[in-house]
Each structure stands twice: as structure tokens, then as C-alpha cells.
Amino acid sequence: MGDTTRCFYCREDLGGKRFVRNEGRPVCVRCHAEFCANTCAECHRPIGVESKELSHKGRFWHESCFRCAKCYKPLAKEPFNTKDERVLCGKCCSKEDSPRCHGCYKAIAAGTESVEYKGNSWHDECFTCSQCKRPIGSQSFLSKGSDIYCTPCHDKKFAKHCAACKQPITSGGVSYQEEPWHSHCFVCSSCSKPLVGTSFTKHQDQVFCVDCYKTSVAQKCAGCHNPITGFGKGVNVVKYEGCSWHEYCFTCKRCSLGLANKRFVAKGKDVLCADCADK
């Protein structure tokens, strides 16, 4: 009789039985699984002689366990990549490397319309106004903190509104008595002449240019009969018995002495200084 073939580990007679050779030594199927087989990187079970074994970079898998770590697609006959020790199909690997949308946090695939702003990326449809929720698209926008606003919503929510037309002031503008105005809305109440950069005055909650105030609003001096505007030389006004004078026109009828802040005597429509009144 010839020599009997025995398992290197358990010494079982392998005559007529299936066995494998490990480093040239006969090993029964059971001992191969226990002592010799590689461990599957996915299920952590031995890869026995009855299973097809796949290997990559020093790791081993059952053929049925070699699949994409994200979508579980079998990869035994498919192209694949590895990332952080994970096996990924080409599609999932591409998504892993793609930037993430700051709105929906999903991957932005290559070739997809997207927006980049302040180091973040969005799908085109995810880059929306914080107020009206409509996509910004190609229109202009403004930011407030971490929020994005289309121009109409930003103006409605944050811009000052003109005291005249009540519309938002998006640039420029003037301020008068703590109220904001568009420059083109700040005009004379009588002739509509723009008042920015010119002299003007207010009367009964209306503003007037100097010319319109003189002709339409200002009181007439009882002395010279010219308008009392409050501008230039005629800033100070004297009022007496329902009449008004420029300060420099309020003088003695006889000697022309200025009577502002002095004692005077009224005789009919005339005013006299104390000396002239005693004569």
C-alpha cells in the first residue's frame, strides 16, 4: 500500500476527500478554514475553499461581500476606488469628492449648475432668498449676517423709506429733521425745485425754496414791506401788535434810531424812541 495522505493539522486521513495544500502541506477543508483561510474584510468570516476570494491591497473578501460601501452595488466585475479603507463604486466615489450644497447638504455633481459665495457652494435652485424663498438666479442680491436676500426683499426689510414717496432708499438720499428722503423727492412744496445743496426753509410741515417762501409764505415787513425770510441780514424779527419788522427796520419814525430791545412808544401806526416821544 502507498503512503496515506493526512491533514497537516488534525492528521485526518484525506484519502478520497477534498483537501488543499497550504505551503505544500495537505490540509483538510475544516482545518483550512480554521487555521489557514484569510478573513473577509466585510463579514469577518473565513474565506473557505468553497468560496471565491478577492483581494486588494492586502485585504480579502468573499466575492459576494465585495460591494460598494454606500450603495452596496456588487463590484467583483466592476471598476471601483477605495477611500478611507472603504470600497466605493465610481458613481459614489464621484459624489464623495464633490462639494456639498450649503442649502440641502447633498453633493453637487460635476457639470451641475451651482453658485459659489463666501467659500460655500449651492445648487442653483438651493441658492434662494431668505425672505421670499425664490431662487436668486442671475439677479443681484445682498447678505445680512448669514442670510441672503434678493434686492426687493432686502430693501423692504432693511432699507429706510422716503418720507415723501414711502419707497425704500437704496442709495444716497438726504436726512432732514431725522427723516430720510430720496434726493429727487426733497423738493420745494410750491415749485418742485430740488432743494439738495440749496437754502430752504420750513413752514407748517412743508419745505420751500427761498424764492417761493418770499413770494408765497413770508410775512411782509411793516417797515420796508419786503418779505421777512429769516435768511441773511434779516434773521432776527421784531413783532408788535400783529405786525412784524426786520430787526434793522424797527426804528424810530423821527430819528431812525434802532428800537430792537429798547423802550419805545407807539403813536398810531408809528413807533418812536422815548426821547422823540417826549418832544
mmCIF file of N, CA and C in Angstrom, residues 178-270:
data_model
loop_
_atom_site.group_PDB
_atom_site.id
_atom_site.type_symbol
_atom_site.label_atom_id
_atom_site.label_comp_id
_atom_site.label_asym_id
_atom_site.label_seq_id
_atom_site.Cartn_x
_atom_site.Cartn_y
_atom_site.Cartn_z
ATOM 1 N N GLU A 178 -34.463 114.369 11.038
ATOM 2 C CA GLU A 178 -34.470 112.947 11.388
ATOM 3 C C GLU A 178 -35.377 112.105 10.493
ATOM 4 N N GLU A 179 -35.710 112.631 9.324
ATOM 5 C CA GLU A 179 -36.483 111.862 8.352
ATOM 6 C C GLU A 179 -35.660 111.675 7.080
ATOM 7 N N PRO A 180 -35.682 110.453 6.491
ATOM 8 C CA PRO A 180 -34.928 110.200 5.254
ATOM 9 C C PRO A 180 -35.753 110.563 4.013
ATOM 10 N N TRP A 181 -35.044 111.023 2.983
ATOM 11 C CA TRP A 181 -35.687 111.396 1.718
ATOM 12 C C TRP A 181 -34.814 110.938 0.554
ATOM 13 N N HIS A 182 -35.441 110.546 -0.547
ATOM 14 C CA HIS A 182 -34.697 110.458 -1.799
ATOM 15 C C HIS A 182 -34.261 111.878 -2.169
ATOM 16 N N SER A 183 -33.102 111.996 -2.768
ATOM 17 C CA SER A 183 -32.648 113.330 -3.183
ATOM 18 C C SER A 183 -33.631 113.956 -4.158
ATOM 19 N N HIS A 184 -34.205 113.151 -5.063
ATOM 20 C CA HIS A 184 -35.129 113.700 -6.058
ATOM 21 C C HIS A 184 -36.520 113.967 -5.474
ATOM 22 N N CYS A 185 -36.785 113.482 -4.260
ATOM 23 C CA CYS A 185 -38.083 113.744 -3.618
ATOM 24 C C CYS A 185 -38.030 114.966 -2.691
ATOM 25 N N PHE A 186 -36.827 115.387 -2.336
ATOM 26 C CA PHE A 186 -36.689 116.522 -1.412
ATOM 27 C C PHE A 186 -36.741 117.806 -2.241
ATOM 28 N N VAL A 187 -37.970 118.301 -2.485
ATOM 29 C CA VAL A 187 -38.187 119.437 -3.391
ATOM 30 C C VAL A 187 -39.067 120.488 -2.720
ATOM 31 N N CYS A 188 -39.072 121.664 -3.300
ATOM 32 C CA CYS A 188 -39.909 122.762 -2.816
ATOM 33 C C CYS A 188 -41.383 122.385 -2.947
ATOM 34 N N SER A 189 -42.163 122.655 -1.910
ATOM 35 C CA SER A 189 -43.589 122.304 -1.915
ATOM 36 C C SER A 189 -44.394 123.138 -2.890
ATOM 37 N N SER A 190 -43.806 124.249 -3.348
ATOM 38 C CA SER A 190 -44.539 125.131 -4.256
ATOM 39 C C SER A 190 -44.142 124.913 -5.707
ATOM 40 N N CYS A 191 -42.840 124.999 -6.011
ATOM 41 C CA CYS A 191 -42.399 124.925 -7.408
ATOM 42 C C CYS A 191 -41.739 123.605 -7.774
ATOM 43 N N SER A 192 -41.550 122.699 -6.805
ATOM 44 C CA SER A 192 -40.937 121.374 -7.015
ATOM 45 C C SER A 192 -39.458 121.448 -7.403
ATOM 46 N N LYS A 193 -38.823 122.552 -7.139
ATOM 47 C CA LYS A 193 -37.389 122.686 -7.397
ATOM 48 C C LYS A 193 -36.608 121.835 -6.385
ATOM 49 N N PRO A 194 -35.622 121.040 -6.836
ATOM 50 C CA PRO A 194 -34.816 120.261 -5.886
ATOM 51 C C PRO A 194 -34.120 121.161 -4.872
ATOM 52 N N LEU A 195 -34.111 120.719 -3.619
ATOM 53 C CA LEU A 195 -33.568 121.568 -2.553
ATOM 54 C C LEU A 195 -32.207 121.111 -2.045
ATOM 55 N N VAL A 196 -31.727 119.939 -2.507
ATOM 56 C CA VAL A 196 -30.428 119.449 -2.037
ATOM 57 C C VAL A 196 -29.332 120.415 -2.470
ATOM 58 N N GLY A 197 -28.543 120.877 -1.497
ATOM 59 C CA GLY A 197 -27.438 121.787 -1.784
ATOM 60 C C GLY A 197 -27.851 123.237 -1.899
ATOM 61 N N THR A 198 -29.124 123.568 -1.596
ATOM 62 C CA THR A 198 -29.586 124.968 -1.674
ATOM 63 C C THR A 198 -30.161 125.386 -0.326
ATOM 64 N N SER A 199 -30.415 126.678 -0.185
ATOM 65 C CA SER A 199 -31.064 127.196 1.030
ATOM 66 C C SER A 199 -32.571 126.966 0.924
ATOM 67 N N PHE A 200 -33.170 126.604 2.033
ATOM 68 C CA PHE A 200 -34.615 126.383 2.070
ATOM 69 C C PHE A 200 -35.101 126.611 3.491
ATOM 70 N N THR A 201 -36.414 126.648 3.635
ATOM 71 C CA THR A 201 -36.991 126.811 4.963
ATOM 72 C C THR A 201 -38.279 126.010 5.068
ATOM 73 N N LYS A 202 -38.735 125.816 6.287
ATOM 74 C CA LYS A 202 -39.928 125.012 6.531
ATOM 75 C C LYS A 202 -41.040 125.890 7.077
ATOM 76 N N HIS A 203 -42.244 125.632 6.601
ATOM 77 C CA HIS A 203 -43.411 126.361 7.100
ATOM 78 C C HIS A 203 -44.586 125.404 7.147
ATOM 79 N N GLN A 204 -45.131 125.210 8.354
ATOM 80 C CA GLN A 204 -46.292 124.331 8.549
ATOM 81 C C GLN A 204 -46.063 122.957 7.892
ATOM 82 N N ASP A 205 -44.946 122.327 8.270
ATOM 83 C CA ASP A 205 -44.595 120.973 7.819
ATOM 84 C C ASP A 205 -44.329 120.871 6.323
ATOM 85 N N GLN A 206 -44.126 121.988 5.657
ATOM 86 C CA GLN A 206 -43.751 121.978 4.247
ATOM 87 C C GLN A 206 -42.430 122.712 4.077
ATOM 88 N N VAL A 207 -41.656 122.274 3.086
ATOM 89 C CA VAL A 207 -40.373 122.931 2.821
ATOM 90 C C VAL A 207 -40.496 123.763 1.536
ATOM 91 N N PHE A 208 -39.820 124.919 1.551
ATOM 92 C CA PHE A 208 -39.890 125.849 0.424
ATOM 93 C C PHE A 208 -38.507 126.349 0.071
ATOM 94 N N CYS A 209 -38.280 126.559 -1.238
ATOM 95 C CA CYS A 209 -37.059 127.246 -1.644
ATOM 96 C C CYS A 209 -37.189 128.705 -1.216
ATOM 97 N N VAL A 210 -36.095 129.448 -1.242
ATOM 98 C CA VAL A 210 -36.100 130.831 -0.754
ATOM 99 C C VAL A 210 -37.052 131.699 -1.569
ATOM 100 N N ASP A 211 -37.029 131.524 -2.885
ATOM 101 C CA ASP A 211 -37.872 132.384 -3.736
ATOM 102 C C ASP A 211 -39.353 132.164 -3.461
ATOM 103 N N CYS A 212 -39.783 130.889 -3.368
ATOM 104 C CA CYS A 212 -41.198 130.600 -3.131
ATOM 105 C C CYS A 212 -41.616 131.022 -1.730
ATOM 106 N N TYR A 213 -40.702 130.880 -0.776
ATOM 107 C CA TYR A 213 -41.037 131.317 0.584
ATOM 108 C C TYR A 213 -41.259 132.821 0.615
ATOM 109 N N LYS A 214 -40.413 133.575 -0.111
ATOM 110 C CA LYS A 214 -40.558 135.038 -0.145
ATOM 111 C C LYS A 214 -41.883 135.462 -0.755
ATOM 112 N N THR A 215 -42.223 134.835 -1.881
ATOM 113 C CA THR A 215 -43.406 135.291 -2.621
ATOM 114 C C THR A 215 -44.719 134.717 -2.093
ATOM 115 N N SER A 216 -44.677 133.503 -1.522
ATOM 116 C CA SER A 216 -45.932 132.835 -1.180
ATOM 117 C C SER A 216 -46.222 132.712 0.307
ATOM 118 N N VAL A 217 -45.187 132.715 1.123
ATOM 119 C CA VAL A 217 -45.381 132.371 2.527
ATOM 120 C C VAL A 217 -44.980 133.482 3.487
ATOM 121 N N ALA A 218 -43.828 134.099 3.242
ATOM 122 C CA ALA A 218 -43.229 135.006 4.227
ATOM 123 C C ALA A 218 -44.116 136.216 4.520
ATOM 124 N N GLN A 219 -44.107 136.631 5.783
ATOM 125 C CA GLN A 219 -44.774 137.873 6.168
ATOM 126 C C GLN A 219 -43.998 139.060 5.603
ATOM 127 N N LYS A 220 -44.707 140.175 5.382
ATOM 128 C CA LYS A 220 -44.065 141.388 4.876
ATOM 129 C C LYS A 220 -43.705 142.300 6.038
ATOM 130 N N CYS A 221 -42.518 142.865 5.944
ATOM 131 C CA CYS A 221 -42.045 143.783 6.983
ATOM 132 C C CYS A 221 -42.909 145.042 6.986
ATOM 133 N N ALA A 222 -43.364 145.473 8.183
ATOM 134 C CA ALA A 222 -44.189 146.681 8.308
ATOM 135 C C ALA A 222 -43.377 147.928 8.027
ATOM 136 N N GLY A 223 -42.034 147.760 8.004
ATOM 137 C CA GLY A 223 -41.192 148.919 7.731
ATOM 138 C C GLY A 223 -40.863 149.064 6.264
ATOM 139 N N CYS A 224 -40.209 148.062 5.680
ATOM 140 C CA CYS A 224 -39.760 148.149 4.279
ATOM 141 C C CYS A 224 -40.697 147.458 3.312
ATOM 142 N N HIS A 225 -41.652 146.691 3.850
ATOM 143 C CA HIS A 225 -42.655 145.970 3.054
ATOM 144 C C HIS A 225 -42.063 144.838 2.201
ATOM 145 N N ASN A 226 -40.835 144.467 2.477
ATOM 146 C CA ASN A 226 -40.221 143.305 1.817
ATOM 147 C C ASN A 226 -40.455 142.044 2.657
ATOM 148 N N PRO A 227 -40.355 140.839 2.042
ATOM 149 C CA PRO A 227 -40.585 139.602 2.810
ATOM 150 C C PRO A 227 -39.579 139.443 3.957
ATOM 151 N N ILE A 228 -40.074 138.922 5.066
ATOM 152 C CA ILE A 228 -39.193 138.557 6.185
ATOM 153 C C ILE A 228 -38.895 137.069 6.040
ATOM 154 N N THR A 229 -37.700 136.756 5.530
ATOM 155 C CA THR A 229 -37.385 135.360 5.183
ATOM 156 C C THR A 229 -36.635 134.612 6.274
ATOM 157 N N GLY A 230 -35.962 135.332 7.138
ATOM 158 C CA GLY A 230 -35.120 134.660 8.126
ATOM 159 C C GLY A 230 -33.762 134.304 7.560
ATOM 160 N N PHE A 231 -33.471 134.751 6.332
ATOM 161 C CA PHE A 231 -32.161 134.496 5.716
ATOM 162 C C PHE A 231 -31.320 135.765 5.734
ATOM 163 N N GLY A 232 -30.029 135.585 5.701
ATOM 164 C CA GLY A 232 -29.096 136.698 5.548
ATOM 165 C C GLY A 232 -29.220 137.734 6.643
ATOM 166 N N LYS A 233 -29.285 139.008 6.239
ATOM 167 C CA LYS A 233 -29.287 140.111 7.195
ATOM 168 C C LYS A 233 -30.543 140.119 8.054
ATOM 169 N N GLY A 234 -31.652 139.626 7.463
ATOM 170 C CA GLY A 234 -32.928 139.715 8.188
ATOM 171 C C GLY A 234 -33.256 138.489 8.996
ATOM 172 N N VAL A 235 -32.295 137.934 9.732
ATOM 173 C CA VAL A 235 -32.543 136.728 10.510
ATOM 174 C C VAL A 235 -33.451 137.014 11.694
ATOM 175 N N ASN A 236 -33.201 138.132 12.402
ATOM 176 C CA ASN A 236 -33.980 138.450 13.606
ATOM 177 C C ASN A 236 -35.213 139.270 13.247
ATOM 178 N N VAL A 237 -36.322 138.966 13.942
ATOM 179 C CA VAL A 237 -37.610 139.585 13.648
ATOM 180 C C VAL A 237 -38.176 140.213 14.928
ATOM 181 N N VAL A 238 -38.804 141.371 14.761
ATOM 182 C CA VAL A 238 -39.496 142.037 15.876
ATOM 183 C C VAL A 238 -40.985 142.012 15.565
ATOM 184 N N LYS A 239 -41.792 141.573 16.549
ATOM 185 C CA LYS A 239 -43.241 141.527 16.373
ATOM 186 C C LYS A 239 -43.903 142.404 17.422
ATOM 187 N N TYR A 240 -44.919 143.184 16.942
ATOM 188 C CA TYR A 240 -45.640 144.045 17.868
ATOM 189 C C TYR A 240 -47.022 144.340 17.295
ATOM 190 N N GLU A 241 -48.033 144.118 18.121
ATOM 191 C CA GLU A 241 -49.416 144.420 17.756
ATOM 192 C C GLU A 241 -49.808 143.806 16.402
ATOM 193 N N GLY A 242 -49.431 142.533 16.198
ATOM 194 C CA GLY A 242 -49.838 141.838 14.979
ATOM 195 C C GLY A 242 -49.013 142.168 13.760
ATOM 196 N N CYS A 243 -48.027 143.032 13.907
ATOM 197 C CA CYS A 243 -47.156 143.382 12.784
ATOM 198 C C CYS A 243 -45.749 142.853 13.026
ATOM 199 N N SER A 244 -45.002 142.690 11.935
ATOM 200 C CA SER A 244 -43.644 142.190 12.038
ATOM 201 C C SER A 244 -42.700 143.136 11.297
ATOM 202 N N TRP A 245 -41.472 143.193 11.808
ATOM 203 C CA TRP A 245 -40.423 144.015 11.203
ATOM 204 C C TRP A 245 -39.118 143.213 11.113
ATOM 205 N N HIS A 246 -38.324 143.508 10.095
ATOM 206 C CA HIS A 246 -36.936 143.119 10.199
ATOM 207 C C HIS A 246 -36.362 143.860 11.397
ATOM 208 N N GLU A 247 -35.447 143.256 12.091
ATOM 209 C CA GLU A 247 -34.869 143.922 13.260
ATOM 210 C C GLU A 247 -34.277 145.275 12.881
ATOM 211 N N TYR A 248 -33.622 145.321 11.705
ATOM 212 C CA TYR A 248 -32.991 146.585 11.292
ATOM 213 C C TYR A 248 -34.004 147.607 10.776
ATOM 214 N N CYS A 249 -35.263 147.198 10.540
ATOM 215 C CA CYS A 249 -36.309 148.125 10.093
ATOM 216 C C CYS A 249 -37.137 148.679 11.266
ATOM 217 N N PHE A 250 -36.979 148.079 12.427
ATOM 218 C CA PHE A 250 -37.763 148.517 13.589
ATOM 219 C C PHE A 250 -37.042 149.710 14.228
ATOM 220 N N THR A 251 -37.322 150.902 13.673
ATOM 221 C CA THR A 251 -36.616 152.127 14.079
ATOM 222 C C THR A 251 -37.605 153.241 14.415
ATOM 223 N N CYS A 252 -37.094 154.253 15.090
ATOM 224 C CA CYS A 252 -37.901 155.438 15.432
ATOM 225 C C CYS A 252 -38.307 156.159 14.153
ATOM 226 N N LYS A 253 -39.581 156.511 14.055
ATOM 227 C CA LYS A 253 -40.112 157.149 12.864
ATOM 228 C C LYS A 253 -39.455 158.485 12.598
ATOM 229 N N ARG A 254 -38.998 159.172 13.688
ATOM 230 C CA ARG A 254 -38.443 160.511 13.540
ATOM 231 C C ARG A 254 -36.920 160.515 13.396
ATOM 232 N N CYS A 255 -36.224 159.820 14.290
ATOM 233 C CA CYS A 255 -34.756 159.904 14.276
ATOM 234 C C CYS A 255 -34.069 158.665 13.724
ATOM 235 N N SER A 256 -34.866 157.615 13.354
ATOM 236 C CA SER A 256 -34.350 156.358 12.769
ATOM 237 C C SER A 256 -33.475 155.555 13.727
ATOM 238 N N LEU A 257 -33.570 155.821 15.008
ATOM 239 C CA LEU A 257 -32.822 155.037 15.987
ATOM 240 C C LEU A 257 -33.384 153.614 16.042
ATOM 241 N N GLY A 258 -32.474 152.623 16.002
ATOM 242 C CA GLY A 258 -32.916 151.237 16.108
ATOM 243 C C GLY A 258 -33.558 150.975 17.462
ATOM 244 N N LEU A 259 -34.747 150.377 17.452
ATOM 245 C CA LEU A 259 -35.501 150.217 18.696
ATOM 246 C C LEU A 259 -35.573 148.769 19.186
ATOM 247 N N ALA A 260 -34.908 147.831 18.495
ATOM 248 C CA ALA A 260 -34.921 146.436 18.965
ATOM 249 C C ALA A 260 -34.283 146.370 20.343
ATOM 250 N N ASN A 261 -34.984 145.759 21.282
ATOM 251 C CA ASN A 261 -34.515 145.611 22.666
ATOM 252 C C ASN A 261 -34.391 146.952 23.390
ATOM 253 N N LYS A 262 -35.127 147.993 22.918
ATOM 254 C CA LYS A 262 -35.134 149.299 23.584
ATOM 255 C C LYS A 262 -36.573 149.711 23.892
ATOM 256 N N ARG A 263 -36.699 150.673 24.813
ATOM 257 C CA ARG A 263 -38.016 151.223 25.162
ATOM 258 C C ARG A 263 -38.487 152.097 24.013
ATOM 259 N N PHE A 264 -39.788 151.934 23.657
ATOM 260 C CA PHE A 264 -40.346 152.751 22.578
ATOM 261 C C PHE A 264 -41.793 153.076 22.905
ATOM 262 N N VAL A 265 -42.331 153.996 22.114
ATOM 263 C CA VAL A 265 -43.717 154.435 22.294
ATOM 264 C C VAL A 265 -44.418 154.347 20.947
ATOM 265 N N ALA A 266 -45.603 153.761 20.932
ATOM 266 C CA ALA A 266 -46.376 153.648 19.704
ATOM 267 C C ALA A 266 -47.363 154.791 19.609
ATOM 268 N N LYS A 267 -47.375 155.487 18.461
ATOM 269 C CA LYS A 267 -48.347 156.546 18.200
ATOM 270 C C LYS A 267 -48.979 156.252 16.854
ATOM 271 N N GLY A 268 -50.206 155.742 16.915
ATOM 272 C CA GLY A 268 -50.872 155.313 15.698
ATOM 273 C C GLY A 268 -50.127 154.136 15.104
ATOM 274 N N LYS A 269 -49.758 154.242 13.828
ATOM 275 C CA LYS A 269 -49.014 153.177 13.174
ATOM 276 C C LYS A 269 -47.504 153.356 13.305
ATOM 277 N N ASP A 270 -47.092 154.427 13.955
ATOM 278 C CA ASP A 270 -45.668 154.738 14.061
ATOM 279 C C ASP A 270 -45.137 154.337 15.425
#
